[in-house]
Short mmCIF file of C-alpha atoms in Angstrom, two decimals:
data_model
loop_
_atom_site.label_atom_id
_atom_site.label_comp_id
_atom_site.label_asym_id
_atom_site.label_seq_id
_atom_site.Cartn_x
_atom_site.Cartn_y
_atom_site.Cartn_z
CA ASP A 266 19.47 -9.81 8.10
CA ALA A 267 20.24 -7.33 10.85
CA LEU A 268 17.29 -5.01 10.14
CA LYS A 269 14.82 -7.91 10.29
CA TYR A 270 16.28 -8.93 13.66
CA ILE A 271 16.09 -5.38 15.04
CA VAL A 272 12.49 -4.86 13.90
CA THR A 273 11.42 -8.28 15.21
CA LYS A 274 13.00 -7.57 18.58
CA ALA A 275 11.34 -4.14 18.75
CA LEU A 276 7.89 -5.57 17.95
CA LEU A 277 8.33 -8.24 20.62
CA GLN A 278 9.34 -5.59 23.15
CA LEU A 279 6.19 -3.63 22.26
CA GLY A 280 4.13 -6.70 23.08
CA PHE A 281 3.36 -8.05 19.61
CA THR A 282 3.40 -11.82 19.34
CA PRO A 283 4.26 -13.93 16.29
CA GLY A 284 1.03 -15.86 16.80
CA TYR A 285 -0.66 -13.51 14.34
CA ASN A 286 0.18 -13.22 10.63
CA GLY A 287 -0.06 -9.48 11.18
CA PHE A 288 3.15 -9.66 13.21
CA PHE A 289 5.13 -10.76 10.16
CA PHE A 290 3.27 -8.42 7.82
CA LEU A 291 3.94 -5.49 10.17
CA ARG A 292 7.59 -6.46 10.51
CA ASP A 293 8.03 -6.53 6.76
CA ALA A 294 6.05 -3.30 6.33
CA VAL A 295 8.35 -1.54 8.80
CA ILE A 296 11.37 -2.84 6.90
CA ILE A 297 9.96 -1.54 3.59
CA ALA A 298 9.23 1.84 5.17
CA ARG A 299 12.69 2.01 6.72
CA ARG A 300 14.35 1.28 3.40
CA ASP A 301 12.04 3.61 1.45
CA PRO A 302 10.35 6.26 3.63
CA GLU A 303 8.46 7.55 0.57
CA ALA A 304 6.46 4.30 0.67
CA LEU A 305 4.56 5.76 3.62
CA THR A 306 2.88 8.23 1.27
CA LEU A 307 1.10 5.41 -0.59
CA ILE A 308 0.88 2.61 1.95
CA THR A 309 -1.65 0.46 0.11
CA LYS A 310 0.18 0.63 -3.21
CA LEU A 311 3.81 0.63 -2.06
CA ILE A 312 3.66 -1.48 1.10
CA TYR A 313 0.51 -3.63 1.25
CA ALA A 314 0.47 -4.63 -2.43
CA PRO A 315 4.07 -5.94 -2.53
CA LEU A 316 3.55 -7.75 0.78
CA ALA A 317 0.34 -9.29 -0.52
CA LYS A 318 2.13 -10.56 -3.60
CA ALA A 319 5.01 -11.96 -1.53
CA TYR A 320 2.66 -13.73 0.89
CA GLY A 321 0.09 -14.80 -1.71
CA THR A 322 -2.82 -12.82 -0.29
CA THR A 323 -4.60 -9.49 -0.85
CA PRO A 324 -3.60 -5.98 0.24
CA GLU A 325 -6.86 -5.85 2.21
CA ASN A 326 -5.87 -8.96 4.14
CA ILE A 327 -2.44 -7.48 4.89
CA GLU A 328 -4.06 -4.33 6.32
CA LYS A 329 -6.67 -6.30 8.28
CA SER A 330 -4.06 -8.65 9.75
CA ILE A 331 -1.80 -5.79 10.85
CA ARG A 332 -4.79 -4.03 12.42
CA LYS A 333 -5.84 -7.23 14.23
CA ALA A 334 -2.34 -7.75 15.62
CA ALA A 335 -2.26 -4.13 16.84
CA GLU A 336 -5.71 -4.41 18.42
CA GLU A 337 -4.86 -7.66 20.20
CA THR A 338 -1.58 -6.25 21.47
CA ALA A 339 -3.36 -3.15 22.76
CA ALA A 340 -6.07 -5.27 24.38
CA ARG A 341 -3.48 -7.34 26.24
CA LYS A 342 -1.80 -4.15 27.42
CA LYS A 343 -5.19 -2.50 28.10
CA GLN A 344 -4.33 0.48 25.91
CA PRO A 345 -6.06 1.98 22.87
CA PRO A 346 -4.58 0.48 19.67
CA PHE A 347 -4.03 3.78 17.84
#
């Protein structure tokens, strides 16, 4: 859909690459947050848990993969990740 395209394009412009699972997890997390901003108040429960179920993994793995993608992107750009 259009939102998925916009978020994907934005992540690519920021320097994220789809070579990491975290790219797709982050994309979908942004879409969830855009559609339901209240989800940002309980990220693990309202964002990571549904993503984990959809991708057949754990919420911890979702968080770790997003963090890894952010760290690698920052390292390539020589900027702090957060």
